[in-house]
Amino acid sequence: MEKQSRLLCSELCVQRRLYEVTLNCAILAWKDIQIAKKHTGRAIYGAVKAGSYCVPVCEIIAVQEKDDDTPCKNTGKWQKVPQSPADPCQHAFTVFYVERTRQHCWWCSNVTFHCSDHSLCLLWVQTIREQLALLTNRPKSLLVYINPYGGKQRGKQIYDHKVAPIFSRASISTDVIVTERANHARDHLKTEADLKKYDGVVCVGGDGMFSEIMHGLVSRTQQEAGVDENSMEETLMPCGLRIGIIPAGSTDCICYATVGSNDPVTSALHIIVGDSQAMDICSVHNEDRFLRYSVSLLGYGFYGDVLTDSERKRWMGPARYDISGVKTFLSHRYYEGTVSFLPAEGNLGSPRDKMQCRTGCSVCRQSSSDKLVSKNEDSVSDAECQDTWTVIRGKFLAINAASMSCACPRSPKGLSPSAHLADGTTDLILVRKCSRLDFLRHLLRHTNKDDQFDHSFVEVYRVKQFRFTPRYQECDSEVDLRESGVTGKRFLSQICREHRACGCMPSQSNWNCDGEILPHTAIQVRVHCQLIKLFARGIEEQQVFEDPYAHCAI
Ligand SMILES: Nc1ncnc2c1ncn2[C@@H]1O[C@H](COP(=O)(O)OP(=O)(O)OP(=O)(O)O)[C@@H](O)[C@H]1O
Ligand SMILES: CCCCCCCCCCCCC/C=C/[C@@H](O)[C@H](CO)NC(C)=O
Ligand SMILES: [Ca+2]
């Protein structure tokens, strides 16, 4: 690795031991001089060794000159720093930085450097601050919406106690709105908020709250660009502001699948360091009417029924999903209809290729450059028009479209473990009618390492667009019936009569769209590649946690 030129190098004390501390524009490093002497001749840097530490500048949260009256790190007791000019610990500054802990969680750690010379102390503080000021991707001003009723109703507490103090440490200014009703945040973003004042929007809540904020921002962006959301063919305009998610909901799948944890401090730190993760959005239409956007799960049948039942049990908090899950599983309902889709082609992989989307994902990067090329050539819609639709008709227990893995604490690898956050596709999973036992086997595989698609009754396709028509609305039957003189209500009653004869009722489910119920069952869905950006970086490879500073060459 290319060596960066040193900005500063001094001998400073940390917990009364002498360290050689160096700063270049990428890394702050400190090594215990006595331990380093013992290791003379051996490589100290390049990996974390005894007594050697380093932090990438881009993961420094803040630097602060230490006041005289502050708690001593060794004892935790408050004490006056000695005034003797010979005391090498007289002046001090503290560096706050990201530390990786367990399972993709980050923590705000700190180290205090002491020295006898005040001007040297100031020089260090000023130089580190200058380096931080060069990091232009970091937000300075944020608009924060808190849902006080999401999850276990701890959104406000989580923000006040865990997030606000680190935002203030990082000198981020915030305007905070605690919502007073459902859709308060969406409406405020869509029509009122002065978005020019902010570098990003923060959502404190669960997937439903995120959905509100995403709808507000996407709709506002389309309005300002003169794009008609009701037209499925329109190319939507990407949003300029990034969204940060502080998890405080019941499932928190969007946070979990983009960060790797549902820890509020980790999310706050990703916001502070100015991470950016592009994300696909599906638009959902019924005929020429725009219904909603989706970023995670669009589920009909099982997940639609779980959601419909769980909405009546909101008072139970997150446990409502477990109760409704078991109830829905026992009811074992299946639904008839036709699914048509446009398969994704090119280098977009397949839902079963085990290529998981991770930080810097090459599949998503490729989609980003393809998007740029097709924008310049204006050829995408023409090409798509020539594509052929695959049509599948059948009886389904579940139809799920996962635009991202949908990993969450209940299902750590998610509904579609190899789905990508920003590849412009969604994984369409069709679970055909099967026995209860088989369906249970399939569901349980969401919670363990086994392949949930390895069943004869499960099919999965990576698609760019899809449509669903429930059987009772199918045009063919309608045409047939119209041709034979049957119309409207008579058409429905005819189906019901047919079903009474065979002892089962034709039933319809609802679509679960990121945790909201859609008002229509016949829908048309199109994936819009990388329409929004989050303050996240995707899930880091585990190796980064095990050897975080392998790149720390000074
Ligand atoms: N002040 C409020 N009063 C009532 N409902 C609100 C308020 N603010 C937001 N909401 C609504 O609460 C719903 C649920 O919120 P949220 O997503 O935060 O939690 P959750 O449903 O428990 O979690 P998850 O979506 O992760 O399962 C959202 O659909 C949102 O529109
Ligand atoms: C009878 C055993 C059942 C075990 C099944 C476990 C599978 C859990 C998978 C959960 C995936 C959730 C996907 C995310 C959906 C969210 O959009 C939505 C709103 O938060 N949450 C739900 C539960 O619909
Ligand atoms: Ca995707």
Coordinates of C-alpha atoms and ligand atoms in Angstrom, one line a residue:
M1 CA 0.0 0.0 0.0
E2 CA 1.2 3.5 -0.9
K3 CA 2.6 5.3 2.2
Q4 CA 0.9 8.6 3.0
S5 CA 3.1 11.5 4.1
R6 CA 3.0 12.3 7.8
L7 CA 1.2 15.4 9.0
L8 CA 2.2 15.0 12.7
C9 CA 4.4 12.8 14.8
S10 CA 4.8 13.3 18.5
E11 CA 5.6 11.4 21.7
L12 CA 2.4 11.6 23.8
C13 CA 1.1 9.8 26.9
V14 CA -1.9 7.5 27.0
Q15 CA -2.8 6.3 30.5
R16 CA 0.7 7.4 31.7
R17 CA 2.5 5.3 29.1
L18 CA 4.6 6.9 26.3
Y19 CA 3.3 6.4 22.8
E20 CA 4.6 7.5 19.4
V21 CA 1.6 9.1 17.8
T22 CA 1.4 9.7 14.1
L23 CA -1.2 11.3 11.8
N24 CA -1.4 11.2 8.1
C25 CA -4.3 12.2 5.9
A26 CA -5.8 8.6 6.2
I27 CA -4.7 7.2 9.6
L28 CA -4.2 8.1 13.2
A29 CA -1.9 5.6 14.8
W30 CA -0.2 5.2 18.2
K31 CA 2.3 2.7 19.4
D32 CA 3.6 2.0 22.8
I33 CA 7.3 3.0 22.6
Q34 CA 8.6 0.4 25.2
I35 CA 6.7 -2.5 23.6
A36 CA 7.8 -1.3 20.1
K37 CA 11.5 -1.4 21.3
K38 CA 11.1 -5.0 22.3
H39 CA 9.8 -5.8 18.9
T40 CA 12.6 -3.9 17.0
G41 CA 13.2 -5.5 13.7
R42 CA 9.7 -7.0 13.4
A43 CA 6.9 -5.4 11.5
I44 CA 4.7 -3.4 13.9
Y45 CA 2.2 -1.9 11.4
G46 CA 0.1 -3.6 8.9
A47 CA -2.0 -5.4 11.5
V48 CA -2.9 -4.7 15.1
K49 CA 0.0 -5.8 17.3
A50 CA 0.6 -5.6 21.0
G51 CA 0.7 -1.9 22.0
S52 CA -0.1 -0.6 18.5
Y53 CA -3.3 0.9 17.5
C54 CA -4.7 2.8 14.5
V55 CA -7.9 4.4 13.4
P56 CA -8.8 5.5 9.9
V57 CA -9.4 9.3 9.9
C58 CA -12.7 8.7 8.1
E59 CA -13.8 6.8 11.3
I60 CA -12.9 9.5 13.7
I61 CA -16.1 11.0 15.1
A62 CA -14.7 14.1 16.8
V63 CA -11.6 15.5 18.7
Q64 CA -11.9 17.6 21.8
E65 CA -9.4 19.4 23.9
K66 CA -9.9 18.0 27.4
D67 CA -11.0 20.3 30.1
D68 CA -9.0 20.4 33.3
D69 CA -11.9 19.1 35.4
T70 CA -12.8 15.9 33.8
P71 CA -13.0 12.3 35.0
C72 CA -9.6 10.5 35.0
K73 CA -9.8 7.5 32.6
N74 CA -7.9 5.2 35.0
T75 CA -10.0 5.7 38.1
G76 CA -13.2 7.2 36.8
K77 CA -12.9 9.8 39.6
W78 CA -13.0 13.5 39.1
Q79 CA -9.7 15.2 39.7
K80 CA -7.7 18.3 39.0
V81 CA -4.9 17.7 36.4
P82 CA -1.6 18.6 38.3
Q83 CA -0.2 22.1 37.5
S84 CA 3.5 21.2 37.6
P85 CA 5.1 22.3 34.3
A86 CA 7.2 19.1 34.3
D87 CA 4.0 16.9 34.3
P88 CA 3.9 15.2 30.9
C89 CA 0.1 14.8 31.3
Q90 CA -0.8 18.4 31.9
H91 CA -2.6 19.0 28.6
A92 CA -4.8 16.5 26.9
F93 CA -7.1 15.9 23.9
T94 CA -9.6 13.1 23.3
V95 CA -10.3 11.4 20.0
F96 CA -13.7 9.8 19.6
Y97 CA -13.7 7.0 17.0
V98 CA -15.7 4.1 15.6
E99 CA -14.8 0.7 17.2
R100 CA -16.3 -2.5 15.8
T101 CA -17.7 -4.8 18.3
R102 CA -19.9 -7.9 17.9
Q103 CA -21.9 -8.8 14.8
H104 CA -21.6 -5.6 12.7
C105 CA -22.2 -3.4 15.7
W106 CA -20.2 -0.2 16.1
W107 CA -19.4 1.6 19.2
C108 CA -18.1 5.2 19.9
S109 CA -14.8 4.6 21.7
N110 CA -12.2 7.2 22.7
V111 CA -8.6 7.6 23.6
T112 CA -7.1 10.6 25.5
F113 CA -3.5 11.7 24.6
H114 CA -1.6 13.8 27.2
C115 CA 1.3 16.1 26.7
S116 CA 3.1 18.8 28.6
D117 CA 2.9 21.5 25.9
H118 CA -0.4 23.3 25.4
S119 CA 0.5 24.5 21.9
L120 CA 1.3 20.9 20.8
C121 CA -2.0 19.8 22.2
L122 CA -3.8 22.6 20.2
L123 CA -1.8 21.7 17.1
W124 CA -3.1 18.1 17.3
V125 CA -6.7 19.1 17.8
Q126 CA -6.6 21.6 15.0
T127 CA -4.8 19.3 12.5
I128 CA -7.3 16.4 13.2
R129 CA -10.2 18.9 12.8
E130 CA -8.8 20.1 9.5
Q131 CA -8.6 16.5 8.3
L132 CA -12.2 15.9 9.4
A133 CA -13.3 19.0 7.6
L134 CA -12.0 17.6 4.3
L135 CA -14.5 14.7 4.6
T136 CA -17.3 16.4 2.6
N137 CA -19.7 13.4 2.6
R138 CA -20.4 13.9 6.3
P139 CA -23.8 15.5 7.2
K140 CA -23.8 18.8 9.2
S141 CA -27.5 19.4 9.5
L142 CA -30.2 16.7 9.8
L143 CA -34.0 16.7 9.9
V144 CA -35.1 14.0 12.4
Y145 CA -38.6 12.4 12.6
I146 CA -39.4 10.3 15.7
N147 CA -42.3 7.9 15.8
P148 CA -43.1 7.7 19.5
Y149 CA -45.4 4.7 19.0
G150 CA -43.3 2.3 16.9
G151 CA -42.1 -1.0 18.2
K152 CA -42.0 -1.0 22.0
Q153 CA -42.8 2.8 22.0
R154 CA -39.2 3.6 22.9
G155 CA -38.3 5.8 19.9
K156 CA -38.0 9.1 21.8
Q157 CA -36.0 7.5 24.6
I158 CA -33.7 5.8 22.2
Y159 CA -33.1 9.0 20.3
D160 CA -32.6 11.2 23.4
H161 CA -30.3 8.8 25.3
K162 CA -28.3 7.0 22.6
V163 CA -28.3 9.1 19.5
A164 CA -28.6 12.8 20.3
P165 CA -25.4 12.8 22.5
I166 CA -23.3 11.4 19.7
F167 CA -24.8 13.7 17.1
S168 CA -23.9 16.6 19.3
R169 CA -20.4 15.3 19.9
A170 CA -20.0 15.2 16.1
S171 CA -21.3 18.8 15.9
I172 CA -24.3 17.8 13.8
S173 CA -27.2 20.2 14.1
T174 CA -30.7 18.7 14.1
D175 CA -34.3 19.8 13.8
V176 CA -36.4 17.1 15.6
I177 CA -40.0 16.4 14.9
V178 CA -41.9 13.9 17.1
T179 CA -44.8 12.8 15.0
E180 CA -48.3 13.3 16.3
R181 CA -50.2 11.0 13.9
A182 CA -49.6 8.4 11.2
N183 CA -48.4 10.1 7.9
H184 CA -47.3 13.2 9.8
A185 CA -43.7 12.8 8.6
R186 CA -44.7 11.8 5.1
D187 CA -47.0 14.9 4.6
H188 CA -44.5 17.2 6.2
L189 CA -41.7 16.0 3.9
K190 CA -44.0 16.1 0.8
T191 CA -45.3 19.6 1.2
E192 CA -43.7 21.7 4.0
A193 CA -40.2 20.8 4.9
D194 CA -37.5 23.2 3.7
L195 CA -35.2 20.5 2.5
K196 CA -32.5 22.9 1.3
K197 CA -31.5 23.4 4.9
Y198 CA -30.5 19.7 5.4
D199 CA -27.9 17.2 4.4
G200 CA -30.2 14.3 5.2
V201 CA -33.3 13.0 6.9
V202 CA -33.3 10.6 9.9
C203 CA -36.1 8.2 10.7
V204 CA -36.5 7.0 14.3
G205 CA -38.9 4.1 14.1
G206 CA -39.5 0.8 12.2
D207 CA -40.1 -0.2 8.6
G208 CA -43.5 1.5 8.5
M209 CA -42.0 4.8 9.7
F210 CA -39.1 4.4 7.1
S211 CA -41.8 3.9 4.5
E212 CA -43.5 7.1 5.4
I213 CA -40.2 9.1 5.1
M214 CA -39.2 7.4 1.9
H215 CA -42.7 8.1 0.4
G216 CA -42.5 11.8 1.4
L217 CA -39.0 12.2 -0.1
V218 CA -39.6 10.3 -3.3
S219 CA -43.0 12.0 -4.0
R220 CA -41.5 15.4 -3.3
T221 CA -38.7 14.7 -5.7
Q222 CA -41.1 13.6 -8.4
Q223 CA -43.4 16.6 -7.9
E224 CA -40.4 19.0 -8.2
A225 CA -39.2 17.2 -11.3
G226 CA -42.7 17.2 -12.9
V227 CA -42.8 13.4 -13.0
D228 CA -46.2 11.8 -13.0
E229 CA -46.1 9.0 -10.4
N230 CA -49.4 7.5 -11.8
S231 CA -47.6 6.6 -15.0
M232 CA -45.7 3.3 -14.7
E233 CA -43.6 4.0 -17.7
E234 CA -42.1 7.2 -16.3
T235 CA -38.4 7.1 -15.2
L236 CA -38.4 8.3 -11.6
M237 CA -36.0 11.0 -10.5
P238 CA -33.5 9.8 -7.8
C239 CA -33.7 11.6 -4.4
G240 CA -30.9 14.0 -3.4
L241 CA -31.1 13.6 0.4
R242 CA -29.8 10.5 2.2
I243 CA -32.0 8.8 4.8
G244 CA -30.6 7.5 8.1
I245 CA -32.5 4.8 10.0
I246 CA -32.4 4.7 13.8
P247 CA -34.1 1.4 14.5
A248 CA -37.0 1.6 17.0
G249 CA -39.7 -0.6 15.4
S250 CA -40.8 -4.2 15.5
T251 CA -39.1 -5.8 12.5
D252 CA -36.5 -3.2 11.5
C253 CA -35.7 -5.2 8.4
I254 CA -34.5 -2.3 6.3
C255 CA -32.0 -1.2 8.9
Y256 CA -30.9 -4.8 9.6
A257 CA -30.5 -5.6 5.9
T258 CA -28.5 -2.5 5.1
V259 CA -26.3 -2.2 8.3
G260 CA -26.2 -5.8 9.6
S261 CA -27.7 -5.0 13.0
N262 CA -30.6 -3.2 14.6
D263 CA -28.5 -1.2 17.1
P264 CA -29.3 2.5 17.3
V265 CA -25.7 3.6 18.1
T266 CA -24.3 1.7 15.1
S267 CA -26.8 3.5 12.9
A268 CA -26.0 6.9 14.4
L269 CA -22.3 6.3 13.7
H270 CA -23.0 5.3 10.1
I271 CA -24.9 8.6 9.7
I272 CA -22.0 10.6 11.3
V273 CA -19.3 9.1 9.1
G274 CA -21.5 10.0 6.1
D275 CA -21.9 6.5 4.6
S276 CA -23.9 6.1 1.5
Q277 CA -25.8 3.1 0.2
A278 CA -28.0 3.2 -2.8
M279 CA -31.2 1.3 -2.8
D280 CA -33.8 0.1 -5.3
I281 CA -37.4 1.0 -5.0
C282 CA -40.4 -0.8 -6.5
S283 CA -43.3 1.2 -7.6
V284 CA -46.7 -0.5 -7.2
H285 CA -49.6 0.4 -9.5
N286 CA -53.2 -0.7 -10.0
E287 CA -54.0 0.1 -13.6
D288 CA -53.1 3.7 -14.1
R289 CA -53.1 4.5 -10.4
F290 CA -50.0 4.7 -8.3
L291 CA -50.5 2.8 -5.0
R292 CA -47.2 2.7 -3.0
Y293 CA -43.5 2.2 -3.2
S294 CA -41.7 -0.8 -1.6
V295 CA -38.1 -1.4 -0.7
S296 CA -38.2 -4.6 1.2
L297 CA -41.1 -7.1 1.0
L298 CA -44.1 -7.2 -1.2
G299 CA -46.0 -10.3 0.1
Y300 CA -49.3 -11.8 -0.9
G301 CA -50.9 -14.8 0.8
F302 CA -48.9 -15.8 3.9
Y303 CA -47.2 -12.5 4.7
G304 CA -50.3 -10.5 3.6
D305 CA -52.4 -12.5 6.0
V306 CA -49.9 -12.2 8.9
L307 CA -49.9 -8.4 8.5
T308 CA -53.7 -8.1 8.2
D309 CA -54.2 -10.1 11.4
S310 CA -51.3 -8.4 13.2
E311 CA -52.7 -4.9 12.5
R312 CA -55.6 -5.8 14.8
K313 CA -53.1 -6.7 17.5
R314 CA -50.9 -3.6 17.4
W315 CA -51.3 -3.1 21.2
M316 CA -49.2 -6.3 21.7
G317 CA -46.1 -4.6 20.2
P318 CA -43.6 -6.7 18.3
A319 CA -45.1 -10.0 19.6
R320 CA -48.1 -9.5 17.4
Y321 CA -46.2 -10.9 14.4
D322 CA -45.5 -14.2 16.2
I323 CA -49.1 -14.7 17.3
S324 CA -50.4 -13.8 13.8
G325 CA -47.7 -15.9 12.2
V326 CA -48.8 -19.0 14.0
K327 CA -52.5 -18.3 13.4
T328 CA -51.9 -17.7 9.7
F329 CA -49.8 -20.8 9.4
L330 CA -52.5 -22.9 11.0
S331 CA -55.2 -21.5 8.7
H332 CA -53.2 -22.8 5.7
R333 CA -55.0 -20.7 3.1
Y334 CA -54.0 -20.7 -0.6
Y335 CA -54.8 -18.3 -3.3
E336 CA -55.3 -18.7 -7.1
G337 CA -54.0 -16.2 -9.6
T338 CA -51.6 -15.4 -12.4
V339 CA -48.1 -14.0 -11.9
S340 CA -46.3 -12.6 -15.0
F341 CA -42.8 -11.2 -14.9
L342 CA -39.9 -9.8 -16.9
P343 CA -36.8 -11.8 -15.9
A344 CA -33.6 -9.8 -15.2
E345 CA -30.9 -10.7 -17.7
G346 CA -27.2 -9.9 -18.0
N347 CA -24.7 -10.1 -15.0
L348 CA -27.3 -9.8 -12.3
G349 CA -26.9 -13.3 -10.9
S350 CA -29.6 -15.5 -9.6
P351 CA -31.4 -15.7 -6.3
R352 CA -29.7 -19.1 -5.6
D353 CA -26.1 -18.1 -6.5
K354 CA -25.1 -17.5 -2.9
M355 CA -23.5 -14.2 -3.9
Q356 CA -24.6 -12.1 -0.9
C357 CA -24.8 -8.4 -1.3
R358 CA -22.0 -6.9 0.9
T359 CA -20.3 -3.5 1.3
G360 CA -19.1 -2.3 -2.1
C361 CA -21.1 -5.2 -3.9
S362 CA -19.8 -5.7 -7.4
V363 CA -23.2 -6.6 -8.8
C364 CA -24.7 -3.4 -7.5
R365 CA -21.8 -1.4 -8.8
Q366 CA -22.2 -2.9 -12.2
S367 CA -25.9 -2.0 -12.2
S368 CA -25.0 1.6 -11.3
S369 CA -22.7 1.9 -14.4
D370 CA -25.2 0.1 -16.6
K371 CA -27.8 2.6 -15.4
L372 CA -25.5 5.5 -16.5
V373 CA -24.9 4.0 -19.9
S374 CA -28.6 3.3 -20.6
K375 CA -29.5 6.8 -19.4
N376 CA -27.1 8.3 -22.0
E377 CA -28.3 6.0 -24.7
D378 CA -32.0 6.3 -23.6
S379 CA -32.5 2.7 -24.6
V380 CA -33.8 0.9 -21.5
S381 CA -37.5 1.2 -22.0
D382 CA -37.2 0.2 -25.7
A383 CA -35.2 -2.9 -24.7
E384 CA -37.7 -3.7 -22.0
C385 CA -40.6 -3.5 -24.3
Q386 CA -39.1 -6.2 -26.5
D387 CA -38.5 -8.5 -23.5
T388 CA -40.9 -11.4 -23.2
W389 CA -43.0 -11.9 -20.2
T390 CA -43.1 -15.3 -18.4
V391 CA -46.6 -16.2 -17.2
I392 CA -47.3 -18.6 -14.3
R393 CA -50.8 -19.6 -13.2
G394 CA -51.5 -21.5 -10.1
K395 CA -52.5 -21.9 -6.5
F396 CA -50.1 -20.3 -4.1
L397 CA -49.6 -20.2 -0.3
A398 CA -47.3 -17.2 -0.7
I399 CA -46.1 -14.8 -3.4
N400 CA -43.2 -12.8 -2.1
A401 CA -41.1 -10.2 -3.9
A402 CA -37.9 -9.4 -1.9
S403 CA -36.1 -6.3 -3.3
M404 CA -33.4 -6.8 -0.6
S405 CA -32.5 -9.8 1.5
C406 CA -35.2 -8.8 4.1
A407 CA -32.8 -10.0 6.8
C408 CA -34.1 -9.2 10.3
P409 CA -33.6 -10.6 13.8
R410 CA -36.4 -13.1 13.2
S411 CA -34.7 -14.3 10.0
P412 CA -31.0 -13.4 10.0
K413 CA -30.3 -14.3 6.4
G414 CA -33.7 -13.1 5.2
L415 CA -36.4 -14.1 2.8
S416 CA -34.0 -14.0 -0.1
P417 CA -30.4 -14.2 1.2
S418 CA -28.8 -13.3 -2.1
A419 CA -31.0 -10.4 -3.1
H420 CA -29.2 -7.2 -3.8
L421 CA -29.8 -3.8 -2.3
A422 CA -29.1 -1.8 -5.5
D423 CA -29.1 -4.0 -8.6
G424 CA -32.4 -2.9 -10.1
T425 CA -34.2 -6.3 -9.5
T426 CA -36.4 -8.0 -7.0
D427 CA -36.5 -11.7 -6.2
L428 CA -39.9 -13.2 -6.9
I429 CA -40.6 -16.2 -4.7
L430 CA -43.6 -18.4 -5.5
V431 CA -44.6 -20.9 -2.8
R432 CA -47.2 -23.2 -4.4
K433 CA -49.9 -25.0 -2.5
C434 CA -48.3 -27.8 -0.5
S435 CA -48.9 -29.7 2.8
R436 CA -48.7 -27.9 6.1
L437 CA -45.7 -29.9 7.1
D438 CA -43.9 -28.9 3.9
F439 CA -44.8 -25.3 4.3
L440 CA -43.5 -25.4 7.9
R441 CA -40.2 -26.9 6.6
H442 CA -39.9 -24.0 4.2
L443 CA -40.7 -21.4 6.8
L444 CA -38.3 -22.8 9.3
R445 CA -35.5 -22.6 6.8
H446 CA -35.8 -18.8 7.0
T447 CA -34.4 -19.1 10.5
N448 CA -31.5 -21.5 9.9
K449 CA -28.8 -22.0 7.3
D450 CA -30.7 -24.4 5.0
D451 CA -31.7 -23.3 1.5
Q452 CA -35.4 -22.2 1.7
F453 CA -35.7 -22.5 -2.1
D454 CA -34.7 -26.2 -2.2
H455 CA -38.2 -27.5 -2.3
S456 CA -40.2 -28.8 -5.2
F457 CA -43.1 -26.4 -4.4
V458 CA -40.9 -23.2 -4.3
E459 CA -39.7 -21.3 -7.4
V460 CA -37.7 -18.2 -7.3
Y461 CA -36.9 -15.7 -10.1
R462 CA -34.9 -12.5 -10.3
V463 CA -37.1 -10.0 -12.1
K464 CA -37.3 -6.3 -13.2
Q465 CA -41.1 -6.1 -13.4
F466 CA -44.0 -8.3 -12.4
R467 CA -47.8 -8.4 -12.3
F468 CA -50.3 -10.3 -10.3
T469 CA -54.0 -10.9 -11.1
P470 CA -56.1 -12.9 -8.6
R471 CA -58.2 -15.6 -10.3
Y472 CA -61.5 -13.8 -9.8
Q473 CA -60.3 -10.8 -11.7
E474 CA -58.6 -12.6 -14.5
C475 CA -59.4 -11.0 -17.9
D476 CA -59.6 -14.3 -19.7
S477 CA -62.4 -15.6 -17.5
E478 CA -64.1 -12.2 -17.6
V479 CA -64.0 -12.1 -21.4
D480 CA -65.3 -15.7 -21.5
L481 CA -68.1 -14.8 -19.1
R482 CA -68.9 -11.5 -20.9
E483 CA -69.0 -13.4 -24.1
S484 CA -71.5 -15.8 -22.7
G485 CA -73.5 -12.9 -21.4
V486 CA -72.4 -12.9 -17.7
T487 CA -71.2 -9.5 -16.3
G488 CA -70.2 -7.8 -13.0
K489 CA -71.8 -9.1 -9.9
R490 CA -73.1 -12.2 -11.8
F491 CA -69.5 -13.1 -12.7
L492 CA -68.5 -13.1 -9.0
S493 CA -71.6 -15.0 -7.9
Q494 CA -70.9 -17.6 -10.6
I495 CA -67.4 -18.3 -9.1
C496 CA -68.8 -18.5 -5.6
R497 CA -71.4 -21.0 -6.7
E498 CA -68.7 -23.1 -8.4
H499 CA -66.7 -23.1 -5.1
R500 CA -69.6 -23.9 -2.9
A501 CA -70.0 -27.1 -5.0
C502 CA -66.4 -28.2 -4.2
G503 CA -66.6 -27.2 -0.5
C504 CA -64.1 -24.4 -0.5
M505 CA -64.4 -20.6 -0.7
P506 CA -62.6 -18.5 -3.2
S507 CA -60.6 -16.2 -1.1
Q508 CA -58.3 -13.3 -1.6
S509 CA -55.4 -12.1 0.5
N510 CA -53.9 -8.6 0.8
W511 CA -50.5 -7.4 -0.3
N512 CA -48.1 -6.6 2.5
C513 CA -46.1 -3.7 1.2
D514 CA -43.2 -3.1 3.6
G515 CA -45.6 -3.7 6.5
E516 CA -48.6 -1.7 5.0
I517 CA -51.7 -3.3 3.6
L518 CA -52.4 -2.4 -0.1
P519 CA -56.0 -1.6 -1.0
H520 CA -55.8 -3.6 -4.3
T521 CA -54.9 -7.2 -5.1
A522 CA -54.3 -6.9 -8.8
I523 CA -51.0 -5.0 -9.0
Q524 CA -48.2 -4.1 -11.4
V525 CA -44.7 -3.7 -10.0
R526 CA -41.6 -2.1 -11.5
V527 CA -38.2 -1.9 -9.9
H528 CA -36.4 1.5 -10.1
C529 CA -32.7 1.0 -9.8
Q530 CA -30.9 3.0 -7.0
L531 CA -33.6 5.6 -6.5
I532 CA -32.7 6.5 -2.9
K533 CA -29.6 6.5 -0.8
L534 CA -29.2 5.6 2.9
F535 CA -26.6 6.6 5.5
A536 CA -25.3 3.0 5.4
R537 CA -22.7 0.9 3.6
G538 CA -24.3 -2.4 3.3
I539 CA -23.2 -5.3 5.5
E540 CA -19.5 -5.4 6.0
E541 CA -17.6 -8.7 5.4
Q542 CA -17.0 -10.3 8.8
Q543 CA -13.2 -10.2 8.1
V544 CA -13.3 -6.4 8.5
F545 CA -14.4 -7.0 12.1
E546 CA -11.8 -9.6 12.8
D547 CA -8.9 -7.6 11.4
P548 CA -10.1 -4.0 11.2
Y549 CA -6.9 -2.3 10.7
A550 CA -5.2 -4.6 8.3
H551 CA -4.9 -1.5 6.0
C552 CA -3.3 0.7 8.6
A553 CA 0.1 1.4 6.8
I554 CA 1.8 4.5 8.0
Ligands
LIG1 N1 -47.5 9.7 16.1 C1 -48.0 8.6 15.5 N2 -49.1 8.1 16.0 C2 -49.6 6.9 15.4 N3 -49.0 6.3 14.4 C3 -47.8 6.8 13.9 C4 -47.3 8.0 14.5 N4 -46.1 8.2 13.8 C5 -46.0 7.3 12.8 N5 -47.0 6.4 12.9 C6 -47.3 5.1 12.1 O1 -46.9 4.0 12.9 C7 -46.7 2.9 12.1 C8 -45.8 1.9 12.7 O2 -44.6 2.5 13.0 P1 -43.2 1.8 12.9 O3 -42.9 1.3 11.6 O4 -42.2 2.8 13.4 O5 -43.2 0.6 14.0 P2 -43.6 -0.9 13.9 O6 -44.8 -1.1 12.9 O7 -43.8 -1.4 15.3 O8 -42.3 -1.6 13.3 P3 -42.0 -2.3 11.9 O9 -42.6 -1.5 10.8 O10 -40.5 -2.4 11.9 O11 -42.6 -3.7 12.0 C9 -46.2 3.5 10.8 O12 -47.0 3.0 9.7 C10 -46.4 5.0 10.9 O13 -47.1 5.5 9.8
LIG2 C1 -44.5 -20.8 12.1 C2 -43.0 -20.5 12.0 C3 -42.8 -19.2 11.3 C4 -41.3 -18.9 11.2 C5 -41.1 -17.8 10.1 C6 -40.0 -16.9 10.3 C7 -39.8 -16.0 9.2 C8 -39.7 -14.6 9.5 C9 -39.4 -13.8 8.3 C10 -39.7 -12.4 8.5 C11 -39.5 -11.6 7.3 C12 -39.9 -10.2 7.4 C13 -39.7 -9.4 6.2 C14 -40.0 -8.0 6.5 C15 -41.2 -7.4 6.4 C16 -41.4 -6.0 6.8 O1 -41.6 -5.2 5.7 C17 -42.7 -6.0 7.6 C18 -42.9 -4.6 8.3 O2 -41.9 -4.5 9.3 N1 -42.7 -7.0 8.7 C19 -43.6 -8.0 8.6 C20 -43.4 -9.1 9.7 O3 -44.4 -8.2 7.8
CA3 CA -32.7 -5.3 -5.5

